[in-house]
Short mmCIF file of C-alpha atoms in Angstrom, two decimals:
data_model
loop_
_atom_site.label_atom_id
_atom_site.label_comp_id
_atom_site.label_asym_id
_atom_site.label_seq_id
_atom_site.Cartn_x
_atom_site.Cartn_y
_atom_site.Cartn_z
CA THR A 21 5.43 -18.23 -33.29
CA SER A 22 1.73 -18.53 -33.85
CA SER A 23 2.32 -20.96 -36.70
CA LEU A 24 4.39 -23.22 -34.39
CA ILE A 25 1.46 -23.26 -31.92
CA GLY A 26 -0.94 -24.32 -34.67
CA MET A 27 1.46 -27.08 -35.73
CA SER A 28 1.22 -29.04 -32.52
CA GLY A 29 2.63 -32.24 -33.88
CA VAL A 30 5.66 -32.55 -31.66
CA GLN A 31 5.44 -31.98 -27.90
CA THR A 32 9.11 -30.88 -27.63
CA ASP A 33 8.54 -28.19 -30.28
CA LEU A 34 5.66 -26.85 -28.25
CA CYS A 35 7.68 -26.69 -25.04
CA ILE A 36 10.52 -24.82 -26.79
CA CYS A 37 7.99 -22.44 -28.34
CA TRP A 38 6.11 -21.83 -25.09
CA SER A 39 9.29 -20.99 -23.24
CA VAL A 40 9.68 -17.75 -25.20
CA LEU A 41 6.04 -16.66 -25.27
CA GLN A 42 4.13 -14.19 -23.14
CA CYS A 43 1.42 -15.56 -20.83
CA ASP A 44 -1.38 -13.66 -22.57
CA VAL A 45 -1.06 -16.14 -25.53
CA VAL A 46 -2.88 -18.71 -23.42
CA MET A 47 -6.30 -17.30 -24.38
CA ASN A 48 -5.53 -18.06 -28.03
CA LEU A 49 -5.12 -21.79 -27.33
CA SER A 50 -7.75 -24.46 -26.98
CA ALA A 51 -8.99 -25.32 -23.52
CA SER A 52 -7.07 -28.67 -23.55
CA GLN A 53 -3.70 -26.96 -24.18
CA ARG A 54 -3.97 -24.11 -21.63
CA CYS A 55 -2.95 -26.09 -18.51
CA GLU A 56 0.23 -27.41 -20.09
CA PHE A 57 1.00 -24.02 -21.60
CA VAL A 58 0.98 -22.15 -18.18
CA LYS A 59 3.05 -24.94 -16.57
CA ASN A 60 5.76 -24.74 -19.26
CA THR A 61 5.77 -20.94 -19.91
CA PRO A 62 8.11 -19.03 -17.56
CA ASP A 63 6.13 -15.81 -18.02
CA CYS A 64 3.04 -17.50 -16.40
CA ALA A 65 5.01 -18.83 -13.41
CA SER A 66 7.13 -15.76 -12.68
CA ASP A 67 4.74 -13.95 -10.37
CA GLU A 68 5.90 -13.92 -6.79
CA GLY A 69 3.23 -15.07 -4.37
CA PHE A 70 1.87 -18.00 -2.47
CA ILE A 71 -0.66 -18.86 -5.12
CA LYS A 72 0.22 -19.54 -8.76
CA TYR A 73 -3.00 -18.10 -10.21
CA PRO A 74 -2.45 -19.13 -13.86
CA VAL A 75 -1.88 -22.79 -12.91
CA VAL A 76 -4.79 -22.84 -10.43
CA THR A 77 -7.15 -21.12 -12.94
CA PHE A 78 -6.37 -23.18 -16.06
CA CYS A 79 -5.53 -26.52 -14.45
CA LEU A 80 -8.02 -26.82 -11.56
CA PHE A 81 -11.06 -25.01 -12.90
CA PRO A 82 -12.99 -26.40 -15.88
CA PRO A 83 -13.05 -24.08 -18.91
CA ASN A 84 -16.76 -23.27 -18.36
CA LEU A 85 -16.06 -22.12 -14.80
CA LEU A 86 -13.33 -19.61 -15.80
CA PRO A 87 -15.61 -16.54 -15.17
CA LEU A 88 -16.35 -18.01 -11.70
CA ALA A 89 -12.66 -18.26 -10.88
CA ILE A 90 -11.95 -14.68 -11.96
CA THR A 91 -14.95 -13.42 -9.97
CA LEU A 92 -13.73 -15.26 -6.83
CA TYR A 93 -10.27 -13.74 -7.20
CA VAL A 94 -11.52 -10.22 -7.67
CA ARG A 95 -14.09 -10.36 -4.88
CA THR A 96 -11.63 -11.96 -2.49
CA HIS A 97 -8.97 -9.25 -3.06
CA LEU A 98 -11.49 -6.35 -3.09
CA ALA A 99 -12.74 -7.67 0.27
CA GLN A 100 -9.30 -7.01 1.67
CA LEU A 101 -9.86 -3.20 1.30
CA PRO A 102 -11.67 -2.75 4.63
CA ASN A 103 -9.13 -5.08 6.29
CA SER A 104 -6.30 -3.01 4.84
CA VAL A 105 -7.77 0.22 6.19
CA TYR A 106 -8.26 -1.43 9.62
CA PHE A 107 -4.72 -2.80 9.50
CA LEU A 108 -3.17 0.56 8.67
CA ASN A 109 -5.18 2.45 11.32
CA CYS A 110 -4.79 -0.10 14.12
CA PHE A 111 -1.31 -1.63 13.50
CA PHE A 112 0.97 0.13 11.01
CA CYS A 113 0.35 3.81 11.80
CA PRO A 114 0.52 3.56 15.65
CA ASN A 115 3.89 1.84 15.35
CA LEU A 116 5.19 4.49 13.01
CA SER A 117 3.97 7.16 15.42
CA ALA A 118 5.68 5.40 18.32
CA ILE A 119 8.98 5.20 16.30
CA SER A 120 8.67 8.93 15.50
CA SER A 121 8.12 9.77 19.15
CA THR A 122 11.10 7.57 20.23
CA LEU A 123 13.39 9.25 17.67
CA ARG A 124 11.95 12.64 18.81
CA LEU A 125 11.16 13.70 15.28
CA THR A 126 9.22 16.96 14.71
CA HIS A 127 5.70 16.80 13.40
CA ASN A 128 6.79 18.08 9.93
CA VAL A 129 9.56 15.45 9.58
CA ALA A 130 7.40 12.64 10.89
CA GLY A 131 4.53 13.74 8.55
CA VAL A 132 6.57 13.58 5.39
CA THR A 133 8.58 10.43 6.29
CA PHE A 134 7.16 7.76 8.59
CA LEU A 135 3.51 8.91 8.52
CA ALA A 136 3.62 9.33 4.77
CA LEU A 137 4.84 5.75 4.55
CA GLY A 138 1.92 4.69 6.69
CA ASN A 139 -0.56 6.40 4.40
CA GLY A 140 1.16 5.36 1.13
CA ALA A 141 2.24 1.86 2.09
CA PRO A 142 -0.25 0.07 -0.24
CA ASP A 143 0.84 2.20 -3.25
CA VAL A 144 4.57 1.80 -2.49
CA PHE A 145 4.51 -1.92 -1.86
CA SER A 146 2.26 -2.50 -4.87
CA ALA A 147 4.72 -0.64 -7.07
CA MET A 148 7.66 -2.58 -5.58
CA ALA A 149 5.85 -5.84 -6.27
CA ALA A 150 4.98 -4.79 -9.79
CA PHE A 151 8.50 -3.65 -10.58
CA SER A 152 9.93 -6.99 -9.49
CA HIS A 153 8.98 -8.43 -12.96
CA PRO A 154 9.15 -6.72 -16.33
CA GLN A 155 5.74 -8.02 -17.40
CA THR A 156 4.05 -6.27 -14.47
CA ALA A 157 5.99 -3.02 -14.55
CA GLY A 158 3.12 -1.44 -16.42
CA LEU A 159 0.94 -2.08 -13.37
CA ALA A 160 3.24 0.11 -11.31
CA ILE A 161 3.30 2.96 -13.79
CA GLY A 162 -0.46 2.74 -14.29
CA ALA A 163 -1.18 2.63 -10.54
CA LEU A 164 1.17 5.51 -9.56
CA PHE A 165 0.07 7.78 -12.42
CA GLY A 166 -3.55 6.71 -12.10
CA ALA A 167 -3.58 7.26 -8.32
CA GLY A 168 -1.97 10.70 -8.89
CA ILE A 169 -4.72 11.74 -11.31
CA PHE A 170 -7.43 10.28 -9.04
CA VAL A 171 -6.13 12.11 -5.96
CA THR A 172 -5.41 15.45 -7.60
CA THR A 173 -8.81 15.54 -9.39
CA VAL A 174 -11.43 13.37 -7.73
CA VAL A 175 -10.22 13.68 -4.14
CA ALA A 176 -9.27 17.36 -4.34
CA GLY A 177 -12.45 18.13 -6.25
CA SER A 178 -14.58 16.35 -3.64
CA ILE A 179 -12.92 18.30 -0.88
CA ALA A 180 -13.72 21.58 -2.67
CA LEU A 181 -17.33 20.44 -3.13
CA VAL A 182 -17.65 19.46 0.55
CA LYS A 183 -15.90 22.47 2.03
CA PRO A 184 -14.88 25.38 -0.25
CA PHE A 185 -11.76 26.93 1.23
CA THR A 186 -8.57 28.85 0.62
CA VAL A 187 -5.41 26.81 0.45
CA ALA A 188 -2.12 27.84 1.99
CA SER A 189 -0.30 29.35 -0.98
CA ARG A 190 3.37 28.47 -0.28
CA PRO A 191 2.83 24.79 0.74
CA PHE A 192 0.47 24.28 -2.23
CA LEU A 193 2.93 25.69 -4.78
CA ARG A 194 5.79 23.74 -3.15
CA ASP A 195 3.93 20.43 -3.38
CA VAL A 196 2.73 21.02 -6.94
CA ILE A 197 6.18 22.02 -8.10
CA PHE A 198 7.88 19.00 -6.59
CA TYR A 199 5.22 16.69 -7.93
CA MET A 200 5.52 18.15 -11.45
CA ALA A 201 9.29 17.59 -11.24
CA ALA A 202 8.72 13.95 -10.33
CA VAL A 203 6.16 13.43 -13.14
CA PHE A 204 8.47 15.13 -15.73
CA TRP A 205 11.38 12.98 -14.58
CA THR A 206 9.29 9.87 -14.94
CA PHE A 207 8.13 10.97 -18.39
CA ILE A 208 11.75 11.23 -19.51
CA ILE A 209 12.52 7.80 -18.03
CA LEU A 210 9.60 6.27 -19.95
CA TYR A 211 10.78 8.00 -23.12
CA LYS A 212 14.27 6.50 -22.70
CA GLY A 213 12.72 3.06 -21.94
CA HIS A 214 15.00 2.17 -19.03
CA ILE A 215 16.19 3.50 -15.63
CA SER A 216 19.71 3.15 -14.28
CA MET A 217 20.83 2.95 -10.68
CA GLY A 218 21.84 6.61 -10.61
CA GLU A 219 18.41 7.65 -11.85
CA ALA A 220 16.65 5.37 -9.31
CA VAL A 221 18.77 6.87 -6.49
CA GLY A 222 17.85 10.30 -7.89
CA TYR A 223 14.19 9.61 -7.10
CA LEU A 224 15.05 9.05 -3.48
CA GLY A 225 17.32 12.10 -3.51
CA LEU A 226 14.48 14.27 -4.86
CA TYR A 227 12.31 13.13 -2.00
CA ILE A 228 15.05 13.99 0.53
CA ALA A 229 15.18 17.45 -1.02
CA TYR A 230 11.40 17.65 -0.59
CA VAL A 231 11.65 16.71 3.08
CA LEU A 232 14.40 19.31 3.62
CA THR A 233 12.31 21.95 1.91
CA VAL A 234 9.40 21.16 4.24
CA ILE A 235 11.69 21.44 7.27
CA VAL A 236 13.22 24.72 6.14
CA SER A 237 9.80 26.17 5.21
CA ALA A 238 8.36 25.26 8.64
CA TYR A 239 11.41 26.79 10.36
CA ILE A 240 11.15 30.07 8.40
CA TYR A 241 7.36 30.21 9.08
CA ASN A 242 7.80 29.59 12.82
CA ARG A 243 10.55 32.12 13.03
CA GLN A 244 8.46 34.79 11.29
CA LYS A 245 5.51 34.14 13.60
CA HIS A 246 7.78 34.05 16.71
CA GLN A 247 6.03 31.04 18.11
CA LEU A 248 6.33 27.27 18.03
CA ASN A 249 3.63 24.85 17.06
CA GLY A 250 2.51 22.59 19.88
CA SER A 251 0.07 19.79 20.21
CA ALA A 252 -1.66 18.29 23.16
CA GLN A 253 -2.73 14.79 22.80
CA THR A 254 -5.77 13.69 24.78
CA SER A 255 -7.41 10.32 25.07
CA ASP A 256 -11.00 9.53 25.93
CA ASP A 257 -10.09 6.12 27.35
CA GLY A 258 -10.47 7.61 30.82
CA GLU A 259 -14.21 7.83 30.25
CA TYR A 260 -14.39 4.10 30.24
CA GLU A 261 -11.97 3.46 33.08
CA PRO A 262 -13.51 1.68 36.09
CA LEU A 263 -14.09 3.73 39.22
CA LEU A 264 -12.63 1.05 41.45
CA PRO A 265 -9.24 -0.55 40.86
CA TYR A 266 -9.45 -3.93 39.13
CA THR A 267 -6.61 -6.30 38.46
CA GLN A 268 -6.94 -8.73 35.55
CA SER A 269 -5.34 -12.09 35.42
CA THR A 270 -2.84 -12.99 32.74
CA ALA A 271 -5.38 -15.14 30.91
CA GLN A 272 -7.94 -12.27 30.98
CA ILE A 273 -5.41 -9.83 29.62
CA PHE A 274 -4.57 -12.15 26.75
CA LEU A 275 -8.22 -12.89 25.84
CA ASN A 276 -9.20 -9.20 25.93
CA ALA A 277 -6.17 -8.26 23.86
CA ILE A 278 -6.99 -10.62 20.98
CA ASN A 279 -10.74 -9.75 21.01
CA PRO A 280 -11.36 -7.42 18.00
CA VAL A 281 -15.04 -6.76 18.93
CA ASP A 282 -15.71 -3.67 21.07
CA SER A 283 -18.66 -4.46 23.25
CA ARG A 284 -19.30 -0.76 23.82
CA THR A 285 -20.15 -0.14 20.21
CA TRP A 286 -21.35 -3.56 19.09
CA ARG A 287 -24.95 -3.07 20.31
CA ARG A 288 -25.27 0.26 18.51
CA GLN A 289 -24.06 -1.02 15.20
CA HIS A 290 -26.39 -1.79 12.24
CA TRP A 291 -26.90 -5.46 11.38
CA SER A 292 -24.97 -5.04 8.12
CA ALA A 293 -21.97 -3.64 10.02
CA LYS A 294 -22.17 -6.62 12.41
CA VAL A 295 -22.08 -9.05 9.50
CA LEU A 296 -19.05 -7.32 7.98
CA LYS A 297 -17.34 -7.37 11.38
CA VAL A 298 -17.90 -11.08 11.73
CA ILE A 299 -16.38 -11.67 8.31
CA LYS A 300 -13.36 -9.59 9.20
CA VAL A 301 -12.81 -11.18 12.70
CA PRO A 302 -10.54 -14.08 11.51
CA VAL A 303 -8.18 -11.70 9.75
CA GLU A 304 -8.21 -9.25 12.61
CA VAL A 305 -7.42 -11.97 15.18
CA LEU A 306 -4.53 -13.26 12.98
CA LEU A 307 -3.13 -9.69 12.88
CA LEU A 308 -3.52 -9.24 16.66
CA LEU A 309 -1.63 -12.50 17.23
CA THR A 310 1.29 -11.63 14.95
CA VAL A 311 1.78 -7.83 14.94
CA PRO A 312 2.72 -6.00 18.16
CA VAL A 313 1.48 -2.45 18.54
CA VAL A 314 3.03 0.26 20.64
CA ASP A 315 0.61 3.11 21.12
CA ALA A 316 2.16 6.21 22.65
CA ASP A 317 -1.25 7.73 23.22
CA LYS A 318 -2.08 5.12 25.88
CA GLU A 319 -0.87 5.32 29.45
CA ASP A 320 0.76 1.86 29.33
CA HIS A 321 1.76 2.23 25.66
CA ASN A 322 -0.47 -0.79 24.91
CA TRP A 323 1.68 -3.22 26.92
CA LYS A 324 -0.05 -6.63 27.00
CA ARG A 325 2.38 -8.92 28.65
CA PRO A 326 1.04 -12.37 27.56
CA LEU A 327 0.31 -11.23 23.98
CA ASN A 328 3.55 -9.31 23.61
CA CYS A 329 5.48 -12.44 24.70
CA LEU A 330 3.62 -14.41 22.03
CA HIS A 331 4.55 -11.71 19.44
CA ILE A 332 8.23 -12.54 20.00
CA ILE A 333 7.41 -16.01 18.63
CA THR A 334 4.86 -15.25 15.93
CA GLY A 335 6.36 -12.05 14.54
CA PRO A 336 9.71 -13.46 13.40
CA VAL A 337 8.05 -16.63 12.14
CA VAL A 338 5.66 -14.56 9.99
CA CYS A 339 8.66 -12.60 8.71
CA VAL A 340 10.61 -15.68 7.49
CA LEU A 341 7.52 -17.34 6.03
CA SER A 342 6.22 -14.28 4.20
CA PHE A 343 9.53 -12.89 2.84
CA GLN A 344 9.93 -14.08 -0.80
CA SER A 345 6.93 -16.38 -0.23
CA GLY A 346 8.77 -18.41 2.28
CA LYS A 347 11.67 -19.22 -0.08
CA TYR A 348 14.30 -18.64 2.59
CA GLY A 349 12.17 -19.69 5.59
CA LEU A 350 11.72 -23.18 4.13
CA LEU A 351 15.42 -23.77 3.50
CA LEU A 352 16.96 -26.67 5.42
CA ILE A 353 19.88 -26.13 7.81
CA GLU A 354 22.37 -29.01 7.37
CA GLY A 355 19.68 -30.63 5.24
CA GLU A 356 17.48 -31.41 8.18
CA VAL A 357 16.05 -28.44 10.15
CA PRO A 358 14.05 -25.76 8.36
CA VAL A 359 15.01 -22.13 9.01
CA TRP A 360 11.56 -21.30 10.41
CA VAL A 361 11.93 -24.04 13.06
CA LEU A 362 15.19 -22.43 14.27
CA ILE A 363 13.47 -19.02 14.35
CA LEU A 364 10.59 -20.55 16.31
CA CYS A 365 12.96 -22.09 18.91
CA ILE A 366 14.82 -18.81 19.38
CA GLY A 367 11.54 -16.95 19.73
CA VAL A 368 10.29 -19.38 22.40
CA PHE A 369 13.50 -18.91 24.37
CA LEU A 370 13.31 -15.07 24.26
CA SER A 371 9.62 -15.07 24.98
CA GLY A 372 10.22 -17.13 28.17
CA ILE A 373 12.87 -14.64 29.31
CA VAL A 374 10.54 -11.68 28.78
CA PHE A 375 7.56 -13.36 30.43
CA PHE A 376 9.44 -14.22 33.64
CA THR A 377 11.26 -10.90 33.91
CA THR A 378 8.30 -8.58 33.40
CA THR A 379 4.92 -7.80 35.04
CA ASN A 380 1.45 -7.20 33.67
CA GLU A 381 1.17 -3.70 35.13
CA ARG A 382 4.32 -1.97 33.87
CA PRO A 383 6.01 -2.20 30.37
CA PRO A 384 9.73 -2.87 30.30
CA ARG A 385 12.27 -0.29 29.30
CA TYR A 386 12.76 -1.99 25.94
CA HIS A 387 9.11 -1.92 25.07
CA PHE A 388 9.83 0.54 22.27
CA LEU A 389 11.60 -2.25 20.44
CA TYR A 390 8.16 -3.84 19.84
CA SER A 391 7.32 -0.92 17.62
CA LEU A 392 10.28 -1.81 15.39
CA LEU A 393 9.15 -5.46 15.26
CA GLY A 394 5.56 -4.39 14.52
CA PHE A 395 6.87 -2.09 11.81
CA VAL A 396 8.76 -4.90 10.08
CA VAL A 397 6.02 -7.51 10.42
CA SER A 398 3.50 -4.94 9.09
CA MET A 399 5.59 -4.14 6.05
CA LEU A 400 5.90 -7.81 5.21
CA TRP A 401 2.13 -8.37 5.59
CA ILE A 402 1.42 -5.42 3.35
CA SER A 403 4.10 -6.59 0.85
CA THR A 404 2.52 -10.10 0.81
CA VAL A 405 -0.96 -8.73 0.13
CA ALA A 406 0.38 -6.35 -2.53
CA SER A 407 2.12 -9.22 -4.31
CA GLU A 408 -1.04 -11.29 -4.40
CA ILE A 409 -3.07 -8.34 -5.74
CA VAL A 410 -0.47 -7.65 -8.47
CA SER A 411 -0.55 -11.35 -9.44
CA VAL A 412 -4.40 -11.36 -9.64
CA LEU A 413 -4.41 -8.20 -11.73
CA HIS A 414 -1.82 -9.68 -14.09
CA LEU A 415 -3.98 -12.75 -14.52
CA LEU A 416 -7.04 -10.54 -15.06
CA GLY A 417 -5.20 -8.71 -17.82
CA VAL A 418 -4.22 -12.06 -19.46
CA VAL A 419 -7.81 -13.36 -19.39
CA LEU A 420 -9.53 -10.11 -20.51
CA SER A 421 -6.74 -9.04 -22.91
CA LEU A 422 -6.20 -5.78 -21.06
CA SER A 423 -2.92 -4.06 -20.74
CA ASN A 424 -1.20 -3.81 -17.28
CA THR A 425 -1.31 -0.01 -17.59
CA VAL A 426 -5.11 0.22 -17.79
CA LEU A 427 -5.45 -2.24 -14.87
CA GLY A 428 -3.06 -0.22 -12.84
CA LEU A 429 -4.71 3.14 -13.50
CA THR A 430 -8.19 1.75 -12.71
CA LEU A 431 -8.47 -1.22 -10.30
CA LEU A 432 -5.14 -0.91 -8.56
CA ALA A 433 -5.16 2.85 -8.34
CA TRP A 434 -8.78 2.96 -7.13
CA GLY A 435 -8.12 0.20 -4.54
CA ASN A 436 -5.05 1.99 -3.18
CA SER A 437 -6.63 5.47 -3.17
CA ILE A 438 -10.22 4.96 -2.07
CA GLY A 439 -9.25 4.80 1.62
CA ASP A 440 -7.37 8.10 1.36
CA CYS A 441 -10.35 9.53 -0.51
CA PHE A 442 -12.82 8.80 2.28
CA ALA A 443 -10.34 9.85 4.97
CA ASP A 444 -9.55 13.21 3.32
CA ILE A 445 -13.24 13.96 2.68
CA THR A 446 -14.06 13.17 6.31
CA ILE A 447 -11.27 15.50 7.47
CA ALA A 448 -12.67 18.20 5.21
CA ARG A 449 -16.20 17.72 6.60
CA GLN A 450 -14.81 18.16 10.12
CA GLY A 451 -13.50 21.58 9.16
CA TYR A 452 -9.91 20.87 8.18
CA PRO A 453 -9.87 21.13 4.36
CA ARG A 454 -6.33 22.53 4.33
CA MET A 455 -5.04 19.45 6.10
CA ALA A 456 -6.94 17.25 3.67
CA ILE A 457 -5.56 18.96 0.55
CA SER A 458 -2.06 18.81 1.96
CA ALA A 459 -2.43 15.03 2.52
CA CYS A 460 -3.49 14.76 -1.15
CA PHE A 461 -0.31 16.18 -2.64
CA GLY A 462 2.16 15.17 0.09
CA GLY A 463 1.12 11.55 -0.01
CA ILE A 464 1.33 11.08 -3.82
CA ILE A 465 4.76 12.73 -3.92
CA PHE A 466 6.02 10.08 -1.51
CA ASN A 467 4.27 7.33 -3.46
CA MET A 468 5.72 8.42 -6.79
CA LEU A 469 9.32 8.94 -5.67
CA PHE A 470 9.57 5.96 -3.33
CA GLY A 471 7.39 3.63 -5.45
CA VAL A 472 9.49 4.12 -8.62
CA GLY A 473 12.81 4.84 -6.92
CA LEU A 474 12.89 2.07 -4.38
CA GLY A 475 11.03 -0.45 -6.57
CA CYS A 476 13.52 0.02 -9.46
CA LEU A 477 16.51 0.14 -7.10
CA LEU A 478 15.68 -3.30 -5.56
CA GLN A 479 15.17 -4.73 -9.05
CA ILE A 480 18.60 -3.42 -10.14
CA PHE A 481 20.24 -5.00 -7.12
CA GLN A 482 18.62 -8.38 -7.91
CA THR A 483 19.46 -8.39 -11.65
CA ASN A 484 22.67 -6.21 -11.74
CA ASN A 485 21.16 -4.52 -14.76
CA VAL A 486 19.06 -1.50 -15.69
CA VAL A 487 15.32 -1.82 -15.38
CA MET A 488 13.50 -1.80 -18.73
CA LEU A 489 10.35 0.34 -18.72
CA GLU A 490 8.77 -0.08 -22.16
CA PRO A 491 5.49 1.85 -22.45
CA GLU A 492 2.50 -0.34 -23.39
CA GLY A 493 1.29 1.55 -26.40
CA MET A 494 -0.17 5.03 -26.47
CA LEU A 495 -2.06 4.56 -23.18
CA CYS A 496 1.02 5.21 -21.06
CA TRP A 497 1.62 8.57 -22.81
CA VAL A 498 -2.07 9.50 -22.42
CA LEU A 499 -1.73 8.68 -18.72
CA SER A 500 1.44 10.70 -18.15
CA GLY A 501 0.15 13.57 -20.28
CA ALA A 502 -3.10 13.78 -18.40
CA LEU A 503 -1.35 13.85 -15.02
CA GLY A 504 1.01 16.54 -16.20
CA LEU A 505 -1.86 18.56 -17.61
CA SER A 506 -3.83 18.35 -14.36
CA LEU A 507 -0.85 19.61 -12.36
CA VAL A 508 -0.17 22.43 -14.81
CA LEU A 509 -3.85 23.49 -14.65
CA SER A 510 -3.72 23.42 -10.87
CA PHE A 511 -0.49 25.43 -10.88
CA ILE A 512 -2.09 28.08 -13.09
CA LEU A 513 -5.78 28.12 -12.15
CA VAL A 514 -5.51 27.99 -8.36
CA PRO A 515 -3.35 31.15 -8.10
CA LEU A 516 -5.68 32.90 -10.59
CA GLN A 517 -8.53 32.17 -8.10
CA CYS A 518 -6.42 33.70 -5.29
CA PHE A 519 -5.91 30.14 -3.97
CA HIS A 520 -9.58 29.71 -3.25
CA LEU A 521 -11.02 26.32 -4.21
CA SER A 522 -14.70 26.81 -4.93
CA ARG A 523 -17.38 24.24 -5.75
CA VAL A 524 -17.19 25.20 -9.41
CA TYR A 525 -13.53 24.34 -9.45
CA GLY A 526 -14.30 21.06 -7.65
CA ILE A 527 -16.80 20.19 -10.43
CA PHE A 528 -14.19 21.07 -13.09
CA LEU A 529 -11.76 18.62 -11.50
CA LEU A 530 -14.36 15.83 -11.46
CA ILE A 531 -15.23 16.48 -15.14
CA PHE A 532 -11.49 16.41 -15.97
CA TYR A 533 -11.13 12.95 -14.43
CA ILE A 534 -14.19 11.58 -16.27
CA VAL A 535 -12.89 12.85 -19.58
CA PHE A 536 -9.43 11.40 -18.88
CA LEU A 537 -10.87 8.03 -17.95
CA LEU A 538 -13.05 7.99 -21.09
CA VAL A 539 -10.10 8.87 -23.37
CA ALA A 540 -7.87 6.22 -21.61
CA LEU A 541 -10.43 3.46 -22.10
CA LEU A 542 -11.13 4.44 -25.71
CA THR A 543 -7.33 4.39 -26.33
CA GLU A 544 -7.04 0.94 -24.67
CA PHE A 545 -9.71 -0.51 -26.97
CA ARG A 546 -8.22 1.29 -29.96
CA VAL A 547 -11.34 3.37 -30.66
CA ILE A 548 -9.03 6.40 -30.45
CA GLN A 549 -5.70 6.07 -32.22
CA PHE A 550 -2.92 8.60 -32.16
#
């Protein structure tokens, strides 16, 4: 193949040759050949997303500006991290909580299903996006395993350093055993090199077994204690309610609803926080205009009549234009009218009905349906962002000659887990270390089983074939072995310490992660060879 590239005498021969090559070969070509190569190589154009990064990078940017292009991509997508945290906290999770309340799910069931999806959405959608193409499947494996090691060592170790505590023995052993089973199953799948439909469904079945175990364990515990767990939700919004009744106009309600800046806290913020807020405002306004939020903690369940009427128009339009990068939304009906125009007209009609049959003061009976719409729109927004991030990381691996696995276990895993890290450490500082450690293991079990199971299942439905999972060298085995070793050590050492996590154990976990990362990088650059 390389000899055919060097013998670039006939253009047709080059096109035939390029059609069977991997995209990472582009860095071995001269600068003048790279643009045509990425245009004619299917592997370079197979990433799903709105931006074809290889074409933009090698065709629009001069060769001497290639580092600038990569820097812009990385900085742009890393800047989405605070927006993602804001999005999950303000849009996705409230809608999931409202759905759980509407379905009258118990706290245990809601915690390991809908709320777990809220916390693990970036990991799951990143894995699904990565599994959609064979050349990026290594990103999914690296991200899921890398996030697992990061959470069970760095996050758990940080919690132990911040607040030494004694874990609940039975929930801890339950979570570790289920996670070890998931990791061992994945190890076998990687050894086989492929996953069938039955095995993909088995991942989802194992998670259902985990949920049932949580429910049964909670039932037994409550029965033994002869009492039920209850929770009282309070809201401090009343502190800011006006003393005298005040009626806002429809225009005022709309403007206040799309204003992401809280005037009560703006003056107290540091100048750097204000600058960051100004940068985030366009994205936040876009989300406010397209994603409805039903908040069960508020008296009116966050009913904003003019904005919610607009959501009936913008929400479905966003869905059809973001699903499969607008592939179906741009289709023409009878060769004349695009699908998104039809959806827009239907949305305008329904919005008018809602606007003229409701009032500003009281939400309608069907207001809970907005939580379902918000849930769907949120998933598609997250899926779109995840697809773009996976595409950028794939390009980064091509340019820097790095495997997808190492990119997954570092950049993608860190980006998806850093928010959970700060949240769990904050919860531990506030005096709830048990809750924080439970979130560590419960979340990654969901990410592993749903990320691999659902991601591979969707790919099987699309291709009607098994999903090939070929490990990228020894790094994949180092990754899975390190995750399995960390779980085994936790399963043995924590009971030996009478389930007390001390600061010494926290330091041990952090050292374990540093050693693992060092070995992984040395293996990637072939300094260490097995």
